[in-house]
Structures are given as C-alpha cells and as structure tokens.
C-alpha positions as a printed NumPy array, in Angstrom:
array([[125.788, 114.635,  14.109],
       [124.962, 113.764,  17.717],
       [126.404, 110.838,  19.606],
       [123.192, 108.787,  19.426],
       [123.022, 109.009,  15.629],
       [126.7  , 108.101,  15.308],
       [126.248, 105.061,  17.55 ],
       [123.243, 103.925,  15.5  ],
       [125.213, 104.216,  12.254],
       [128.139, 102.254,  13.69 ],
       [125.831,  99.482,  14.884],
       [123.97 ,  99.252,  11.563],
       [127.118,  99.499,   9.419],
       [127.761,  95.694,   9.283],
       [124.153,  95.032,   8.241],
       [124.309,  97.762,   5.61 ],
       [127.541,  96.28 ,   4.25 ],
       [126.015,  92.792,   4.249],
       [122.912,  93.976,   2.392],
       [125.018,  95.826,  -0.145],
       [127.295,  92.887,  -0.924],
       [124.845,  90.002,  -0.837],
       [121.569,  91.672,  -1.903],
       [122.058,  94.894,  -3.849],
       [125.129,  93.795,  -5.804],
       [123.569,  90.493,  -7.02 ],
       [120.354,  92.289,  -7.974],
       [122.39 ,  94.897,  -9.826],
       [124.238,  92.168, -11.744],
       [120.946,  90.485, -12.689],
       [119.566,  93.781, -13.996],
       [122.796,  94.496, -15.893],
       [122.901,  91.116, -17.653],
       [119.167,  91.235, -18.348],
       [119.48 ,  94.558, -20.187],
       [122.69 ,  93.875, -22.116],
       [123.888,  91.462, -24.784],
       [126.985,  89.267, -24.81 ],
       [129.134,  92.291, -25.75 ],
       [127.765,  94.441, -22.926],
       [125.591,  96.654, -25.161],
       [122.161,  97.754, -24.017],
       [119.3  ,  95.711, -25.491],
       [115.722,  94.691, -24.772],
       [116.054,  91.474, -26.79 ],
       [116.434,  89.397, -23.638],
       [113.161,  90.662, -22.209],
       [111.254,  90.158, -25.457],
       [112.596,  86.599, -25.652],
       [110.72 ,  85.815, -22.43 ],
       [107.52 ,  85.522, -24.48 ],
       [108.817,  82.151, -25.686],
       [108.528,  80.841, -22.121],
       [105.032,  82.063, -21.336],
       [103.689,  78.509, -21.056],
       [106.429,  77.562, -18.6  ],
       [105.635,  80.622, -16.487],
       [101.96 ,  79.599, -16.497],
       [102.76 ,  76.033, -15.395],
       [105.054,  77.319, -12.645],
       [102.346,  79.651, -11.348],
       [ 99.685,  76.946, -11.558],
       [101.645,  74.329,  -9.617],
       [102.803,  76.926,  -7.067],
       [ 99.219,  78.09 ,  -6.493],
       [ 97.937,  74.518,  -6.164],
       [100.697,  73.698,  -3.674],
       [100.007,  76.872,  -1.683],
       [ 96.264,  76.156,  -1.461],
       [ 96.879,  72.553,  -0.363],
       [ 99.385,  73.729,   2.241],
       [ 96.85 ,  76.232,   3.59 ],
       [ 94.063,  73.639,   3.793],
       [ 96.361,  71.217,   5.622],
       [ 98.136,  73.758,   7.802],
       [ 95.18 ,  75.604,   9.338],
       [ 93.589,  72.656,  11.201],
       [ 97.029,  71.422,  12.277],
       [ 98.039,  74.871,  13.536],
       [ 94.708,  75.341,  15.329],
       [ 94.927,  71.933,  16.994],
       [ 98.441,  72.635,  18.239],
       [ 97.5  ,  76.121,  19.479],
       [ 94.715,  74.669,  21.662],
       [ 97.026,  72.157,  23.382],
       [ 98.752,  72.625,  26.706],
       [101.99 ,  74.639,  26.601],
       [104.392,  71.694,  27.   ],
       [102.548,  69.701,  24.338],
       [102.675,  72.666,  21.967],
       [106.466,  72.745,  22.205],
       [106.659,  69.057,  21.356],
       [104.295,  69.357,  18.403],
       [106.101,  72.401,  17.014],
       [109.378,  70.484,  17.24 ],
       [107.788,  67.593,  15.298],
       [106.613,  70.04 ,  12.615],
       [110.105,  71.491,  12.323],
       [111.881,  68.124,  12.502],
       [111.85 ,  67.439,   8.716],
       [113.385,  70.881,   8.156],
       [116.486,  69.756,  10.065],
       [117.196,  67.306,   7.252],
       [118.825,  68.438,   4.033],
       [116.354,  69.587,   1.355],
       [117.854,  67.275,  -1.288],
       [117.745,  64.249,   0.996],
       [114.052,  64.846,   1.728],
       [113.29 ,  65.083,  -1.984],
       [115.379,  62.004,  -2.835],
       [113.425,  60.12 ,  -0.163],
       [110.196,  60.859,  -2.023],
       [111.777,  59.521,  -5.223],
       [112.33 ,  56.221,  -3.405],
       [108.744,  56.214,  -2.17 ],
       [107.057,  57.139,  -5.465],
       [109.133,  55.309,  -8.08 ],
       [107.857,  52.252,  -9.942],
       [109.49 ,  49.864,  -7.495],
       [109.067,  52.212,  -4.548],
       [107.528,  51.607,  -1.157],
       [103.972,  52.519,  -2.176],
       [103.919,  50.318,  -5.262],
       [105.491,  47.449,  -3.341],
       [102.735,  47.707,  -0.768],
       [100.061,  47.829,  -3.495],
       [101.511,  44.715,  -5.134],
       [101.577,  42.929,  -1.781],
       [ 97.816,  43.524,  -1.631],
       [ 97.388,  42.049,  -5.116],
       [ 97.35 ,  45.291,  -7.109],
       [ 99.387,  46.117, -10.189],
       [100.886,  49.366,  -8.948],
       [100.687,  52.664, -10.762],
       [102.895,  55.455, -12.022],
       [103.401,  58.332,  -9.568],
       [106.919,  59.591, -10.222],
       [107.67 ,  62.028, -13.068],
       [104.215,  63.629, -12.94 ],
       [102.834,  67.044, -11.988],
       [101.212,  65.398,  -8.993],
       [104.589,  64.228,  -7.727],
       [105.978,  67.755,  -8.093],
       [103.046,  69.221,  -6.159],
       [103.476,  66.542,  -3.478],
       [107.163,  67.449,  -3.15 ],
       [106.331,  71.139,  -2.83 ],
       [103.649,  70.516,  -0.21 ],
       [105.881,  68.239,   1.838],
       [108.883,  70.572,   1.781],
       [107.049,  73.861,   2.304],
       [104.15 ,  72.854,   4.597],
       [106.002,  73.814,   7.82 ],
       [106.379,  77.365,   6.467],
       [102.576,  77.566,   6.376],
       [101.934,  75.912,   9.734],
       [104.308,  77.967,  11.878],
       [103.074,  81.533,  11.096],
       [ 99.417,  80.472,  11.379],
       [100.154,  78.697,  14.666],
       [101.929,  81.79 ,  16.003],
       [ 98.877,  83.97 ,  15.303],
       [ 96.358,  81.447,  16.653],
       [ 98.2  ,  81.142,  19.962],
       [ 97.477,  84.842,  20.546],
       [ 93.71 ,  84.263,  20.394],
       [ 92.464,  83.841,  23.942],
       [ 90.272,  80.848,  24.685],
       [ 87.934,  83.214,  26.492],
       [ 87.205,  84.968,  23.181],
       [ 85.982,  81.737,  21.623],
       [ 84.089,  80.766,  24.772],
       [ 82.376,  84.167,  24.845],
       [ 81.253,  83.75 ,  21.241],
       [ 79.893,  80.29 ,  22.015],
       [ 78.038,  81.63 ,  25.065],
       [ 76.392,  84.175,  22.758],
       [ 75.099,  81.395,  20.523],
       [ 77.838,  81.09 ,  17.894],
       [ 78.344,  77.594,  16.538],
       [ 81.66 ,  76.213,  15.251],
       [ 81.126,  77.602,  11.748],
       [ 80.375,  81.084,  13.086],
       [ 83.387,  80.956,  15.43 ],
       [ 85.626,  79.999,  12.518],
       [ 84.189,  82.539,  10.085],
       [ 83.783,  85.495,  12.452],
       [ 86.719,  85.038,  14.861],
       [ 89.381,  82.51 ,  13.939],
       [ 89.658,  83.291,  10.235],
       [ 89.769,  87.134,  10.475],
       [ 92.206,  87.103,  13.387],
       [ 94.509,  84.59 ,  11.684],
       [ 94.782,  86.548,   8.426],
       [ 98.286,  87.952,   9.21 ],
       [ 99.591,  84.413,   9.738],
       [ 97.822,  83.156,   6.612],
       [ 99.317,  85.978,   4.533],
       [102.801,  85.244,   5.868],
       [102.355,  81.528,   5.229],
       [101.109,  82.05 ,   1.675],
       [104.098,  84.267,   0.914],
       [106.595,  81.854,   2.475],
       [105.184,  78.906,   0.491],
       [104.37 ,  80.536,  -2.843],
       [107.731,  82.281,  -3.291],
       [109.948,  79.146,  -3.091],
       [107.337,  77.014,  -4.872],
       [107.148,  79.24 ,  -7.956],
       [110.937,  79.435,  -8.259],
       [111.93 ,  75.865,  -7.373],
       [113.872,  73.666,  -9.774],
       [115.208,  70.823,  -7.619],
       [111.775,  69.351,  -6.874],
       [110.645,  69.484, -10.501],
       [113.929,  67.962, -11.657],
       [113.936,  65.051,  -9.198],
       [110.221,  64.283,  -8.91 ],
       [109.183,  65.55 , -12.345],
       [111.966,  63.742, -14.155],
       [112.304,  66.471, -16.772],
       [108.674,  66.071, -17.846],
       [107.537,  68.936, -15.622],
       [109.686,  71.871, -16.685],
       [109.328,  74.95 , -14.469],
       [110.768,  78.427, -14.886],
       [113.432,  77.652, -12.283],
       [114.664,  74.776, -14.446],
       [115.018,  77.031, -17.48 ],
       [116.935,  79.65 , -15.508],
       [119.254,  76.952, -14.145],
       [119.866,  75.612, -17.656],
       [120.782,  79.035, -19.021],
       [123.278,  79.642, -16.208],
       [124.776,  76.144, -15.939],
       [124.352,  74.986, -19.527],
       [122.757,  71.655, -18.615],
       [121.185,  71.476, -22.076],
       [124.319,  72.669, -23.841],
       [123.341,  76.348, -24.028],
       [124.795,  78.948, -21.671],
       [123.19 ,  82.384, -21.909],
       [123.595,  84.548, -18.828],
       [121.651,  87.394, -20.421],
       [118.4  ,  85.544, -21.089],
       [118.79 ,  83.672, -17.798],
       [119.139,  87.   , -16.005],
       [116.114,  88.385, -17.861],
       [114.006,  85.418, -16.755],
       [115.301,  85.838, -13.19 ],
       [114.419,  89.541, -13.283],
       [110.86 ,  88.881, -14.446],
       [110.443,  86.132, -11.855],
       [111.762,  88.449,  -9.143],
       [109.331,  91.193, -10.181],
       [106.493,  88.653, -10.192],
       [107.387,  87.568,  -6.662],
       [107.642,  91.17 ,  -5.432],
       [104.232,  91.979,  -6.936],
       [102.735,  88.918,  -5.252],
       [104.235,  89.932,  -1.912],
       [102.944,  93.499,  -2.324],
       [ 99.422,  92.185,  -3.017],
       [ 99.585,  89.937,   0.042],
       [100.81 ,  92.798,   2.23 ],
       [ 97.997,  94.998,   0.921],
       [ 95.388,  92.456,   1.999],
       [ 97.187,  92.062,   5.322],
       [ 96.947,  95.798,   6.006],
       [ 93.286,  95.887,   5.021],
       [ 92.441,  93.048,   7.396],
       [ 94.475,  94.59 ,  10.22 ],
       [ 92.694,  97.906,   9.772],
       [ 89.273,  96.301,   9.541],
       [ 89.551,  94.07 ,  12.577],
       [ 87.007,  91.329,  13.187],
       [ 84.033,  91.551,  10.893]])
C-alpha cells in the first residue's frame, strides 16, 4: 500500500465509522426486526401484515405527490424571479426563503394550528367581515398546506441554484431569434433546470411521504399517514407496541423512497445526456 492510499484511508476513516454507526447499523436493525418475530425467529408475517395498511400507504403517497406538485408550481417562478435579480438582492431573497427554516419545525407547525383552528386568525378575520368562518384544521387540505409550507424552501433552493447558471445572453439570443416567452420556457429554461427540479422533487417528496408530525398536528388524527402508524408501533401511542411490524413498515417505506429516488436520478441522467431539446 503506497503512502497516498494510506493517507486517503486515514482521512476517510472517521466518515466510514460515522456511516457504519449511524446509517448501516440502524438499517441492519430495521431489517432484522422486520424479518423476525418477538422471539427472534425468522418470519415473513410482518411483511405480509403490511397489506392491512395499503390504504394508508395510498393516502400518504397521494398527499405527498400533491404537496410536491404544489411546491414545484410555486417554487419555479419564485426561483426564476430571484435568479434574474441583481447579486446583492439575490442574497437577501435567498435569506428570506431560508428564514423560516431557522425556526424549529414543531413551532412552525404549531403556528399553523393557531392560524387554521376554529377560533384562529383566518376565521377571526372572516367573522370581522361578517362571515361565519369555516373548518380548515383537521383536514387533508391542512396537512397538504403544512407540507407545502415546511418543505417549499427545499424545492426553491435547488431550482434557484440551477437557474443562476443560465446566462442571460442565452435567453436574449433565443428572443433575438424569434422565441417568445413560452418557447424560452419550454426550450431553454425547463430543460436546463431539470437537475434542480429533480433534486427539489426528491427533497420534498421524501420527507412528505414519511412525515407524521404534520398529519398529527394539522390532521388531528383524522388524516392518518404511514409515518403515524410506524410511530404508534414503536412508541405505543395507541396501546400497542410492535417493533417487528413497525420495522417492516419502515423497511417498505425505505424501499419505496429509494425506488422513487432511483427513478428521479434516471430521468436526471437522461436529461443531462440529452441536453436542450
């Protein structure tokens, strides 16, 4: 072994140790509990029991997809607008986008409970105008709103980063050649921003499909996601503690997330190889 290889191994040793302790070991424990019973014997009963939660998986995927699409529709124009500003203004706007992330996740979600509840700020304002108010809390819409609010910056930042690399001269050249705004968006901005869009979709969809805090606080127990079920099996909030089934659900959810990320990366590579269409 030469000196260069030895130095590289010494430098990477702490990271390898970190990955082993905090990534590989937890994953190994999840797999172990998912494939064993309470006595430690091998079984597939935990995996077959997942069929009972198919509807919950479907709801989790549906709300996560809706939240991801809304985040994308909101994030792209915001990211593009920021990327076309002057450099010092861009820094300020990026800081404003990141500002809510400096606050604790639970506090942000609790704040939306105060806003959406029956006697919350919105309903108070509606009643001041002579309305009767309406129910917003403890609904799927409230859960989606919480997801969008909490995860929107994760969609804006990667798209903004990619858009800043597109030279203004490229857009101006397309306009000089007769391209209107729709053509510029469809033929230049959208294809060149695909890597940022893929990263944003992954960074929003993954936490959205596995969340349980948002659904618990804003859904009020009426919107039950797969993250809530996993939490209940591990913490026994409903009186039943079953690490094995909880681990099996976690394993399936983890595989689902990895498959989603692989699909996104596949599209990312295809777009990178194809260039601007």
